[in-house]
mmCIF file of C-alpha atoms in Angstrom:
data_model
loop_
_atom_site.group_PDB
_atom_site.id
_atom_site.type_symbol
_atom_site.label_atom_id
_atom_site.label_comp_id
_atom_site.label_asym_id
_atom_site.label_seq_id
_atom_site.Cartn_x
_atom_site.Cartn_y
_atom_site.Cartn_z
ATOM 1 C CA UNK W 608 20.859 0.606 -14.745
ATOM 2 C CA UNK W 609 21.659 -0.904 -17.986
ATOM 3 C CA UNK W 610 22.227 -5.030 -18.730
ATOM 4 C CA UNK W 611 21.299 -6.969 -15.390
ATOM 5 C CA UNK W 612 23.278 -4.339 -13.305
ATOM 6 C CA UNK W 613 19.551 -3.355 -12.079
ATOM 7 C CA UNK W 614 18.147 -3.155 -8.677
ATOM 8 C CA UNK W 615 15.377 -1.313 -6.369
ATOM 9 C CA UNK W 616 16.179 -0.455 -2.815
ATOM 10 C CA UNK W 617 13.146 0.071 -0.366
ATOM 11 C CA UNK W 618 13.914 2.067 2.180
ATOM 12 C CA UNK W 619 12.158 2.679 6.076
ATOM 13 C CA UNK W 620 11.796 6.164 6.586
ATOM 14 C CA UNK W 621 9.071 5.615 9.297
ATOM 15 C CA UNK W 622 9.473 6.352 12.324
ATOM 16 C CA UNK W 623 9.449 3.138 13.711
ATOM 17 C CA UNK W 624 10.307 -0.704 12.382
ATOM 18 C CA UNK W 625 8.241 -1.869 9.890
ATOM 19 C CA UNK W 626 7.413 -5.743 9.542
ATOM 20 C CA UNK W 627 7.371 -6.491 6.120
ATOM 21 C CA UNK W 628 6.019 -10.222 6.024
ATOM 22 C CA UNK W 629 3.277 -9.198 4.435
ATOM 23 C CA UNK W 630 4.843 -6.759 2.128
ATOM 24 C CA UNK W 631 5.570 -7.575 -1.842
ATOM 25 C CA UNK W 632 7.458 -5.886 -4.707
ATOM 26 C CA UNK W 633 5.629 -6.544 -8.162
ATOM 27 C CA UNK W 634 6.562 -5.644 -11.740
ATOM 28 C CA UNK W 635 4.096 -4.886 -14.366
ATOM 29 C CA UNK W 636 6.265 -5.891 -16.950
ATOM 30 C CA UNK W 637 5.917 -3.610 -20.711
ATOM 31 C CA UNK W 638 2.137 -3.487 -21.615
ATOM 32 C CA UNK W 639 0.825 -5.645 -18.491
ATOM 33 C CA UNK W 640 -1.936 -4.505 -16.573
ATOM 34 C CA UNK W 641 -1.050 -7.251 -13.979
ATOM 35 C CA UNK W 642 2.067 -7.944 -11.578
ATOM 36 C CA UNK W 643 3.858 -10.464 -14.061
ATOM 37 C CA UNK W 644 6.201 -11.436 -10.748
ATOM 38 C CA UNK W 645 6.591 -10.651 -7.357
ATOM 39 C CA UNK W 646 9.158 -11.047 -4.388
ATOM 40 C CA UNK W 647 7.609 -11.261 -1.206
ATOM 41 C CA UNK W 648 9.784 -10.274 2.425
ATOM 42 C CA UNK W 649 9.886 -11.360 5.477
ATOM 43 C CA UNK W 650 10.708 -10.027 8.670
ATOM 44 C CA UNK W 651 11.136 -6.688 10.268
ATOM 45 C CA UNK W 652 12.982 -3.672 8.436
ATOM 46 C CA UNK W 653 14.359 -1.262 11.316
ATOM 47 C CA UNK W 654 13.932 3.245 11.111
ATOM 48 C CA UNK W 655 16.536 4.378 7.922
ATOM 49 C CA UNK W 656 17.069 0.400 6.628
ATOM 50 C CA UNK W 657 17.199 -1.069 3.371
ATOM 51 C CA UNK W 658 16.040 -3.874 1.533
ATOM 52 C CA UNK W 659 17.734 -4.707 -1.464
ATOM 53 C CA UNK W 660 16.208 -6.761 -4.369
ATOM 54 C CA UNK W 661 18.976 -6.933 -7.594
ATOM 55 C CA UNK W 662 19.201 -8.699 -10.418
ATOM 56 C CA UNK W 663 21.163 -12.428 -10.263
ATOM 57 C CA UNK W 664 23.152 -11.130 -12.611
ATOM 58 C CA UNK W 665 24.337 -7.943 -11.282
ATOM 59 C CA UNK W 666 27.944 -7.336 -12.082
ATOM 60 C CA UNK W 667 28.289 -5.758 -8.151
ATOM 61 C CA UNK W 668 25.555 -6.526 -6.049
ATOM 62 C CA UNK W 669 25.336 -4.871 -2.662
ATOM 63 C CA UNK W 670 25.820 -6.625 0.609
ATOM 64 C CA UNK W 671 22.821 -8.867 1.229
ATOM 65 C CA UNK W 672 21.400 -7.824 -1.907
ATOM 66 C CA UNK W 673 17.864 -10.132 -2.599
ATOM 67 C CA UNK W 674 19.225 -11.407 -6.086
ATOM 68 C CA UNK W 675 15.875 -12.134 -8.615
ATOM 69 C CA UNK W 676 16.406 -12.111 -12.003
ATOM 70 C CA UNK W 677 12.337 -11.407 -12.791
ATOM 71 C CA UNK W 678 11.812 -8.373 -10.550
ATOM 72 C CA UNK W 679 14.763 -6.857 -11.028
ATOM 73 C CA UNK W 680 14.807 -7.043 -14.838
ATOM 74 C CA UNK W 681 12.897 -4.044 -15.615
ATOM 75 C CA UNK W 682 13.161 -1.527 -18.942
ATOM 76 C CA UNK W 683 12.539 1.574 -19.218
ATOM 77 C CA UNK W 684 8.684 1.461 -19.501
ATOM 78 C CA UNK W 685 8.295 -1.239 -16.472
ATOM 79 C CA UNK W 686 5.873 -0.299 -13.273
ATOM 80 C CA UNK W 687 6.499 -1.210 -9.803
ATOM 81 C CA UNK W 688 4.305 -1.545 -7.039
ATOM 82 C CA UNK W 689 5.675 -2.384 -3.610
ATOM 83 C CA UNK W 690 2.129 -3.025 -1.494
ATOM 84 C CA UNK W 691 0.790 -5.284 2.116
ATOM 85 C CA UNK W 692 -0.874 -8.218 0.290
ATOM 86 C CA UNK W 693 -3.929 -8.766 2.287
ATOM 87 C CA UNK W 694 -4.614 -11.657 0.660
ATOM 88 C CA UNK W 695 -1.575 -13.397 0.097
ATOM 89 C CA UNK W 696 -1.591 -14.122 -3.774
ATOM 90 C CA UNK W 697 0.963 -11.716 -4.787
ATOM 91 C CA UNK W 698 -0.734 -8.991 -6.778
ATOM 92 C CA UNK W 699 -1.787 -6.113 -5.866
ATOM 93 C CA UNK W 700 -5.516 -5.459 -5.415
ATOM 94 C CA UNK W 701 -6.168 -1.590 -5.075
ATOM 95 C CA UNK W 702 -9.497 -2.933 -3.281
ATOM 96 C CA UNK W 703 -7.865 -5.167 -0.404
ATOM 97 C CA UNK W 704 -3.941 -4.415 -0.203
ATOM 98 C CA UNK W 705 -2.100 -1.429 0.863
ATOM 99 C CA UNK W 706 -0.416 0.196 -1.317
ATOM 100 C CA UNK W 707 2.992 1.881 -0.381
ATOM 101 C CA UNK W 708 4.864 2.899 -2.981
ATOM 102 C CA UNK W 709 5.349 2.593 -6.675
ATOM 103 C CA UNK W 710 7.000 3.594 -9.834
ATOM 104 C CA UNK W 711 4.600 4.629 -12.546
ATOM 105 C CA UNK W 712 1.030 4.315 -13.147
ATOM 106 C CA UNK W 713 -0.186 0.921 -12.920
ATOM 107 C CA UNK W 714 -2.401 0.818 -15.038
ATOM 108 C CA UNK W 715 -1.252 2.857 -17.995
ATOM 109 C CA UNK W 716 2.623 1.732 -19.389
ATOM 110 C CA UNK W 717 4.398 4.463 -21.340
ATOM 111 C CA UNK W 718 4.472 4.586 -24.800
ATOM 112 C CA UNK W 719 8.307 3.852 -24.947
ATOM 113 C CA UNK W 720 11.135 2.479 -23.059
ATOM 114 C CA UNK W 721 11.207 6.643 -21.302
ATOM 115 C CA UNK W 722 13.025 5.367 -17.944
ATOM 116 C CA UNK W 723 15.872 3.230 -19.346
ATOM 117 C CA UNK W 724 19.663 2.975 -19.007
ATOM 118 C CA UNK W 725 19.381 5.858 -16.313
ATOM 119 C CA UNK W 726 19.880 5.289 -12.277
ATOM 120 C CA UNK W 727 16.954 6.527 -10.258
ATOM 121 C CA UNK W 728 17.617 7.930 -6.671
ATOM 122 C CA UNK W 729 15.472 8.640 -4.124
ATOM 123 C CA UNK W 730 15.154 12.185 -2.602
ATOM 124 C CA UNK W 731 12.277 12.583 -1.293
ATOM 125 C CA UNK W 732 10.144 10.356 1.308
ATOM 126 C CA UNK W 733 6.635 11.009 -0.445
ATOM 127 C CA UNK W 734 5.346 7.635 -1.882
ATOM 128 C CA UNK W 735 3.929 7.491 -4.764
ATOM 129 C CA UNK W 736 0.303 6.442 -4.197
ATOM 130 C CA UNK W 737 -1.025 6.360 -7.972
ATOM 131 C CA UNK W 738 -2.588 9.444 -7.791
ATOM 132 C CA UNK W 739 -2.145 12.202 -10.422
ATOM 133 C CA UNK W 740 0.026 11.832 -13.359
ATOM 134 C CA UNK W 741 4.030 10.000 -11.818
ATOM 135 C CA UNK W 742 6.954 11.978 -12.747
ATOM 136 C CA UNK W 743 10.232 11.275 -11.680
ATOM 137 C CA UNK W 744 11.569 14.117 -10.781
ATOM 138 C CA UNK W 745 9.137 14.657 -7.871
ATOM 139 C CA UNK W 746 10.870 11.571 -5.963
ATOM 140 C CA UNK W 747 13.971 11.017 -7.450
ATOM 141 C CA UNK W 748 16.930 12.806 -8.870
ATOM 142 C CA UNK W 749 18.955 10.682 -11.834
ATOM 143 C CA UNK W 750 22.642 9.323 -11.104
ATOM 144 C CA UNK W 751 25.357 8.583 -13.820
ATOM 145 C CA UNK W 752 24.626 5.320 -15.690
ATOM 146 C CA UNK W 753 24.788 2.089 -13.637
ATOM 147 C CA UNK W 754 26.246 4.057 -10.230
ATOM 148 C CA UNK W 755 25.345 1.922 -7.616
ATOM 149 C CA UNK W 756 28.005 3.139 -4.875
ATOM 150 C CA UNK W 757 25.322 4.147 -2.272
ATOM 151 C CA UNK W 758 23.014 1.101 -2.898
ATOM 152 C CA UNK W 759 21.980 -0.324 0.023
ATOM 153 C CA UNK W 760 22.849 3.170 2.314
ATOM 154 C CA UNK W 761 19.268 5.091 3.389
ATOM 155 C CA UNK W 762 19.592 8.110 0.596
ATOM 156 C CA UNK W 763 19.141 11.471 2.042
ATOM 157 C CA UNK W 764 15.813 12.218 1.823
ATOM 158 C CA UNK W 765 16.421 16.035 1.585
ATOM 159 C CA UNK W 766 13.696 16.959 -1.317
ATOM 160 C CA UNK W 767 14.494 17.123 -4.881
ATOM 161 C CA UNK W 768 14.627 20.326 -5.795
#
């Protein structure tokens, strides 16, 4: 999205309920090669639920949306890394935490602002695991400008061809 109308939705499309009190969503903000902030859950996300983590300044948050203005205030050449912290301190360590999912390669930002203004969408269940080169299109098809009808709804995880 463009402005603070930004947020990422996590998604269970296990096959059973997931606790995520352990789990954390980091940013590696521009040229970091660090999380620069984190939100850590709690609790247990059931089969096909959503977690929602939006800006605090969203114009239309969804329903129970986790509002935080640092996570959710990416540009178009921020990384995300949503990972079990083994350790508790809130950044991931490829050598001790899990790593479930993420957007980008951590360690090597994009020479420009390449994912801005544009609404990402999930289509297919594959994480991204850092390995091989990320692009987009292999997990997500792009939505008009700041659409965020279906935030917070499981997308249909259909492929995204």
């Amino acid at each position: 999205g463009n402005g603070f109308d930004k947020a990422v939705e996590i998604v269970n499309c296990g096959a059973t309920p997931r606790v995520v009190s352990e789990v954390v969503l980091c940013i590696y903000v521009n040229a970091a090669f660090t999380c620069t902030s984190a939100q850590p859950f709690s609790g247990t996300l059931a089969v096909d639920d959503t977690i929602v983590v939006c800006h605090n300044r969203h114009t239309s948050p969804s329903p129970g949306c986790i509002e935080n203005g640092t996570v959710a205030n990416f540009n178009g050449n921020d990384r995300l890394a949503l990972f079990v912290d083994a350790n508790g301190n809130e950044e991931y360590d490829s050598g001790s935490d899990t790593l479930l999912d993420s957007w980008g390669v951590l360690d090597s930002p994009p020479s420009g602002e390449i994912w801005s203004e544009t609404t990402w969408r999930r289509c297919s269940a594959e994480p991204y695991l850092q390995s091989g080169s990320f692009e987009p299109a292999d997990y997500y098809f792009t939505a008009p400008g700041t659409d965020a009808s279906d935030l917070g709804s499981p997308p249909t995880l259909t492929g995204c061809d």
